[in-house]
Amino acid sequence: MAFAFLFPGQGSQSLKMMDGFSAFPLVKTTFEEASAVLGEDLWAMLQAETPDAINRTVNTQPLMLTAGVAIYRAWLAAGGAKPQWLAGHSLGEYSALVAAESLAFADAVKLVRLRAEAMQSAVPEGAGAMAAILGLEDADIMAACAEAAQGEVVSAVNLNAQGQVVIAGQKTAVDRAIEACKARGAKRALALPVSVPSHCALMQPAAEKLALALAETPLHAPTIPVIHNADVASYTEAAAIRDTLARQLYQPVRWTETIAYLVAQGVTQHVECGPGKVLAGLGKRIDKAVNTLALTDAAAIEAAMAALAE
């Protein structure tokens, strides 16, 4: 059975999120590898009393990258077959590239820390915002953003599923867009508790910094095709992969199209490789034919292996 592995991004992190994988020593080893690169203990952050540290963008990004890679390694160690396709939601794209042997894990850890720092520094604290718009057509959301911009930046940035879109930009413009979406009939339009307006034009300075780092990072042709967020396409040339990773910072995450692309290839069996079940929920909203197995702990790995073997 053909299947795809999907890697989640920021927002799926939680304290003790890797505790269910204690049966796999290489999970802890993977975190030790990443910690050695950064010079700080990522595993200890997950065991803290409060989520303050893991919710800081500069920590969240390497944590989620490492979690995705660790769970993928656990899957293979358990005897799981390699998928035929890979994709990752925003940051998850880096985990996908590591799984595809296109990007070395240590290099990915360095890149996502730099990516997070560049994103945080691109927009002053409090100047940017993001909001979730529920129950409104994409075209209406885009029209609301165009109306609300008034010379500022606000756009649809996470096209997650039909009726579930995230917008981002300057706070004042996002506030106007929330009201414009409500006026057009959105069921809900609520500001998100984030300080970095990801995937909008305000991230272009961050993309320029990331592009410089990518230029110095070795990349190889993926051994498994990776569908990239910005283009809903896979690449084998290093230059094309570097380009799409840089553009990803200021262009939308086209997740609805990504899942539709997989379905068009006849791939309706997906596996969410990371903490939580966010992508599983989105998959079912996008296409009822999609079945997503979430690898939330060691037992889930065993269950998914059995299900795919049927």
Short mmCIF file of N, CA, C and O in Angstrom, two decimals, residues 108-181:
data_model
loop_
_atom_site.label_atom_id
_atom_site.label_comp_id
_atom_site.label_asym_id
_atom_site.label_seq_id
_atom_site.Cartn_x
_atom_site.Cartn_y
_atom_site.Cartn_z
N ALA A 108 20.13 20.58 9.63
CA ALA A 108 18.74 21.01 9.78
C ALA A 108 18.53 21.70 11.12
O ALA A 108 17.81 22.71 11.20
N VAL A 109 19.14 21.17 12.18
CA VAL A 109 19.01 21.79 13.51
C VAL A 109 19.54 23.23 13.47
O VAL A 109 18.90 24.15 13.98
N LYS A 110 20.70 23.42 12.86
CA LYS A 110 21.28 24.76 12.76
C LYS A 110 20.37 25.69 11.95
O LYS A 110 20.15 26.85 12.32
N LEU A 111 19.85 25.16 10.85
CA LEU A 111 19.01 25.99 9.97
C LEU A 111 17.73 26.44 10.66
O LEU A 111 17.33 27.61 10.56
N VAL A 112 17.06 25.53 11.38
CA VAL A 112 15.78 25.92 11.97
C VAL A 112 15.98 26.87 13.15
O VAL A 112 15.12 27.72 13.41
N ARG A 113 17.09 26.75 13.87
CA ARG A 113 17.37 27.74 14.92
C ARG A 113 17.61 29.11 14.30
O ARG A 113 17.05 30.12 14.76
N LEU A 114 18.40 29.15 13.23
CA LEU A 114 18.63 30.43 12.55
C LEU A 114 17.32 30.96 11.95
O LEU A 114 17.04 32.16 12.04
N ARG A 115 16.53 30.07 11.38
CA ARG A 115 15.23 30.45 10.80
C ARG A 115 14.36 31.10 11.86
O ARG A 115 13.74 32.15 11.63
N ALA A 116 14.29 30.49 13.04
CA ALA A 116 13.47 31.03 14.12
C ALA A 116 13.98 32.40 14.57
O ALA A 116 13.19 33.33 14.79
N GLU A 117 15.28 32.52 14.72
CA GLU A 117 15.86 33.80 15.16
C GLU A 117 15.61 34.89 14.12
O GLU A 117 15.28 36.03 14.46
N ALA A 118 15.74 34.54 12.85
CA ALA A 118 15.52 35.51 11.78
C ALA A 118 14.05 35.94 11.73
O ALA A 118 13.75 37.13 11.54
N MET A 119 13.14 35.00 11.93
CA MET A 119 11.72 35.32 11.93
C MET A 119 11.38 36.24 13.10
O MET A 119 10.63 37.21 12.95
N GLN A 120 11.93 35.94 14.27
CA GLN A 120 11.63 36.73 15.46
C GLN A 120 12.15 38.16 15.33
O GLN A 120 11.52 39.11 15.79
N SER A 121 13.31 38.30 14.66
CA SER A 121 13.92 39.63 14.55
C SER A 121 13.37 40.44 13.37
O SER A 121 13.61 41.65 13.29
N ALA A 122 12.64 39.79 12.47
CA ALA A 122 12.15 40.49 11.27
C ALA A 122 11.07 41.52 11.59
O ALA A 122 10.93 42.53 10.89
N VAL A 123 10.29 41.25 12.64
CA VAL A 123 9.17 42.12 13.00
C VAL A 123 9.24 42.42 14.50
O VAL A 123 9.35 41.50 15.31
N PRO A 124 9.21 43.69 14.90
CA PRO A 124 9.28 44.03 16.32
C PRO A 124 8.16 43.36 17.12
O PRO A 124 7.05 43.16 16.60
N GLU A 125 8.46 43.01 18.35
CA GLU A 125 7.48 42.38 19.24
C GLU A 125 6.21 43.23 19.29
O GLU A 125 6.25 44.44 19.53
N GLY A 126 5.07 42.60 19.04
CA GLY A 126 3.79 43.31 19.12
C GLY A 126 3.34 43.96 17.83
O GLY A 126 2.19 44.40 17.72
N ALA A 127 4.24 44.05 16.84
CA ALA A 127 3.89 44.72 15.59
C ALA A 127 3.19 43.78 14.61
O ALA A 127 2.45 44.23 13.73
N GLY A 128 3.43 42.48 14.76
CA GLY A 128 2.81 41.51 13.86
C GLY A 128 1.75 40.69 14.57
O GLY A 128 1.69 40.65 15.81
N ALA A 129 0.91 40.02 13.79
CA ALA A 129 -0.16 39.20 14.38
C ALA A 129 -0.60 38.15 13.38
O ALA A 129 -0.35 38.24 12.17
N MET A 130 -1.28 37.12 13.91
CA MET A 130 -1.90 36.08 13.09
C MET A 130 -3.30 35.84 13.63
O MET A 130 -3.55 36.07 14.81
N ALA A 131 -4.19 35.36 12.78
CA ALA A 131 -5.55 35.07 13.22
C ALA A 131 -6.09 33.89 12.43
O ALA A 131 -5.76 33.71 11.25
N ALA A 132 -6.92 33.08 13.09
CA ALA A 132 -7.56 31.94 12.44
C ALA A 132 -8.95 32.36 11.98
O ALA A 132 -9.72 32.95 12.75
N ILE A 133 -9.25 32.06 10.72
CA ILE A 133 -10.55 32.38 10.15
C ILE A 133 -11.26 31.05 9.83
O ILE A 133 -10.76 30.25 9.04
N LEU A 134 -12.40 30.83 10.45
CA LEU A 134 -13.11 29.57 10.30
C LEU A 134 -14.47 29.78 9.63
O LEU A 134 -15.17 30.76 9.91
N GLY A 135 -14.80 28.86 8.73
CA GLY A 135 -16.13 28.88 8.12
C GLY A 135 -16.32 29.93 7.06
O GLY A 135 -17.44 30.44 6.89
N LEU A 136 -15.25 30.27 6.32
CA LEU A 136 -15.37 31.25 5.25
C LEU A 136 -14.54 30.77 4.06
O LEU A 136 -13.46 30.21 4.23
N GLU A 137 -15.06 30.97 2.84
CA GLU A 137 -14.35 30.54 1.64
C GLU A 137 -13.03 31.28 1.48
O GLU A 137 -12.92 32.46 1.84
N ASP A 138 -12.04 30.59 0.91
CA ASP A 138 -10.72 31.19 0.72
C ASP A 138 -10.79 32.51 -0.04
O ASP A 138 -10.13 33.49 0.32
N ALA A 139 -11.59 32.54 -1.10
CA ALA A 139 -11.70 33.75 -1.92
C ALA A 139 -12.22 34.92 -1.11
O ALA A 139 -11.77 36.08 -1.28
N ASP A 140 -13.18 34.67 -0.21
CA ASP A 140 -13.73 35.74 0.63
C ASP A 140 -12.69 36.23 1.63
O ASP A 140 -12.62 37.43 1.93
N ILE A 141 -11.87 35.32 2.14
CA ILE A 141 -10.82 35.70 3.09
C ILE A 141 -9.79 36.59 2.38
O ILE A 141 -9.36 37.62 2.92
N MET A 142 -9.42 36.19 1.17
CA MET A 142 -8.44 36.97 0.42
C MET A 142 -8.99 38.35 0.08
O MET A 142 -8.27 39.35 0.14
N ALA A 143 -10.27 38.42 -0.24
CA ALA A 143 -10.90 39.71 -0.53
C ALA A 143 -10.93 40.58 0.72
O ALA A 143 -10.68 41.80 0.66
N ALA A 144 -11.21 39.98 1.86
CA ALA A 144 -11.23 40.72 3.13
C ALA A 144 -9.85 41.26 3.46
O ALA A 144 -9.70 42.40 3.92
N CYS A 145 -8.82 40.46 3.21
CA CYS A 145 -7.44 40.91 3.46
C CYS A 145 -7.08 42.08 2.54
O CYS A 145 -6.46 43.06 2.98
N ALA A 146 -7.46 41.98 1.27
CA ALA A 146 -7.17 43.06 0.32
C ALA A 146 -7.86 44.36 0.76
O ALA A 146 -7.28 45.46 0.69
N GLU A 147 -9.09 44.23 1.23
CA GLU A 147 -9.85 45.40 1.70
C GLU A 147 -9.23 45.99 2.96
O GLU A 147 -9.17 47.22 3.14
N ALA A 148 -8.73 45.12 3.84
CA ALA A 148 -8.23 45.56 5.15
C ALA A 148 -6.80 46.08 5.12
O ALA A 148 -6.37 46.75 6.06
N ALA A 149 -6.06 45.78 4.06
CA ALA A 149 -4.64 46.12 4.04
C ALA A 149 -4.39 47.62 4.20
O ALA A 149 -3.58 48.04 5.05
N GLN A 150 -5.04 48.42 3.39
CA GLN A 150 -4.91 49.89 3.48
C GLN A 150 -3.44 50.32 3.53
O GLN A 150 -3.02 51.14 4.35
N GLY A 151 -2.64 49.73 2.65
CA GLY A 151 -1.23 50.10 2.58
C GLY A 151 -0.33 49.29 3.50
O GLY A 151 0.90 49.43 3.45
N GLU A 152 -0.93 48.45 4.33
CA GLU A 152 -0.15 47.58 5.22
C GLU A 152 -0.19 46.14 4.70
O GLU A 152 -0.76 45.87 3.65
N VAL A 153 0.42 45.23 5.45
CA VAL A 153 0.50 43.83 5.04
C VAL A 153 -0.48 42.99 5.83
O VAL A 153 -0.48 43.01 7.06
N VAL A 154 -1.33 42.25 5.13
CA VAL A 154 -2.15 41.19 5.73
C VAL A 154 -2.55 40.26 4.59
O VAL A 154 -2.96 40.70 3.52
N SER A 155 -2.39 38.96 4.81
CA SER A 155 -2.69 38.00 3.75
C SER A 155 -3.01 36.64 4.34
O SER A 155 -2.73 36.37 5.51
N ALA A 156 -3.63 35.79 3.52
CA ALA A 156 -3.89 34.40 3.92
C ALA A 156 -2.58 33.63 3.83
O ALA A 156 -1.94 33.61 2.78
N VAL A 157 -2.16 32.99 4.92
CA VAL A 157 -0.83 32.40 4.96
C VAL A 157 -0.81 30.89 5.20
O VAL A 157 0.12 30.21 4.77
N ASN A 158 -1.81 30.37 5.89
CA ASN A 158 -1.91 28.92 6.10
C ASN A 158 -3.24 28.47 5.53
O ASN A 158 -4.29 28.66 6.16
N LEU A 159 -3.21 27.87 4.34
CA LEU A 159 -4.42 27.36 3.71
C LEU A 159 -4.55 25.91 4.16
O LEU A 159 -4.18 24.98 3.45
N ASN A 160 -5.07 25.74 5.38
CA ASN A 160 -4.99 24.45 6.08
C ASN A 160 -6.04 23.44 5.64
O ASN A 160 -5.78 22.24 5.59
N ALA A 161 -7.25 23.92 5.37
CA ALA A 161 -8.36 23.06 4.95
C ALA A 161 -9.50 23.98 4.54
O ALA A 161 -9.48 25.19 4.83
N GLN A 162 -10.49 23.41 3.86
CA GLN A 162 -11.65 24.21 3.50
C GLN A 162 -12.27 24.77 4.78
O GLN A 162 -12.58 24.03 5.71
N GLY A 163 -12.43 26.08 4.82
CA GLY A 163 -13.04 26.70 5.98
C GLY A 163 -12.12 26.83 7.18
O GLY A 163 -12.57 27.13 8.28
N GLN A 164 -10.83 26.65 6.97
CA GLN A 164 -9.87 26.79 8.07
C GLN A 164 -8.58 27.41 7.51
O GLN A 164 -7.72 26.70 6.98
N VAL A 165 -8.48 28.72 7.64
CA VAL A 165 -7.36 29.48 7.07
C VAL A 165 -6.80 30.40 8.14
O VAL A 165 -7.55 30.94 8.97
N VAL A 166 -5.49 30.59 8.11
CA VAL A 166 -4.84 31.53 9.02
C VAL A 166 -4.33 32.72 8.20
O VAL A 166 -3.79 32.55 7.11
N ILE A 167 -4.53 33.92 8.73
CA ILE A 167 -4.03 35.14 8.09
C ILE A 167 -2.92 35.72 8.96
O ILE A 167 -2.83 35.43 10.16
N ALA A 168 -2.07 36.55 8.36
CA ALA A 168 -0.97 37.15 9.11
C ALA A 168 -0.57 38.48 8.49
O ALA A 168 -0.84 38.74 7.32
N GLY A 169 0.08 39.31 9.30
CA GLY A 169 0.56 40.60 8.82
C GLY A 169 0.77 41.56 9.96
O GLY A 169 0.99 41.14 11.12
N GLN A 170 0.72 42.84 9.65
CA GLN A 170 0.82 43.86 10.70
C GLN A 170 -0.44 43.83 11.57
O GLN A 170 -1.54 43.63 11.06
N LYS A 171 -0.26 44.02 12.86
CA LYS A 171 -1.37 43.82 13.80
C LYS A 171 -2.59 44.66 13.46
O LYS A 171 -3.72 44.16 13.50
N THR A 172 -2.37 45.90 13.12
CA THR A 172 -3.52 46.77 12.83
C THR A 172 -4.28 46.27 11.60
O THR A 172 -5.51 46.31 11.56
N ALA A 173 -3.54 45.78 10.59
CA ALA A 173 -4.19 45.27 9.38
C ALA A 173 -4.90 43.95 9.66
O ALA A 173 -5.99 43.70 9.14
N VAL A 174 -4.29 43.09 10.50
CA VAL A 174 -4.93 41.82 10.86
C VAL A 174 -6.22 42.09 11.63
O VAL A 174 -7.25 41.44 11.39
N ASP A 175 -6.20 43.07 12.53
CA ASP A 175 -7.41 43.42 13.28
C ASP A 175 -8.53 43.86 12.33
O ASP A 175 -9.70 43.46 12.50
N ARG A 176 -8.17 44.66 11.32
CA ARG A 176 -9.18 45.09 10.34
C ARG A 176 -9.68 43.90 9.53
O ARG A 176 -10.88 43.80 9.23
N ALA A 177 -8.77 42.99 9.18
CA ALA A 177 -9.15 41.83 8.38
C ALA A 177 -10.08 40.90 9.17
O ALA A 177 -10.99 40.29 8.59
N ILE A 178 -9.87 40.79 10.47
CA ILE A 178 -10.76 39.97 11.31
C ILE A 178 -12.19 40.50 11.20
O ILE A 178 -13.14 39.74 11.00
N GLU A 179 -12.33 41.81 11.32
CA GLU A 179 -13.67 42.41 11.24
C GLU A 179 -14.26 42.25 9.83
O GLU A 179 -15.46 42.00 9.68
N ALA A 180 -13.41 42.37 8.81
CA ALA A 180 -13.88 42.23 7.43
C ALA A 180 -14.33 40.79 7.16
O ALA A 180 -15.31 40.56 6.43
N CYS A 181 -13.64 39.81 7.75
CA CYS A 181 -14.03 38.41 7.58
C CYS A 181 -15.35 38.13 8.29
O CYS A 181 -16.22 37.42 7.77
#
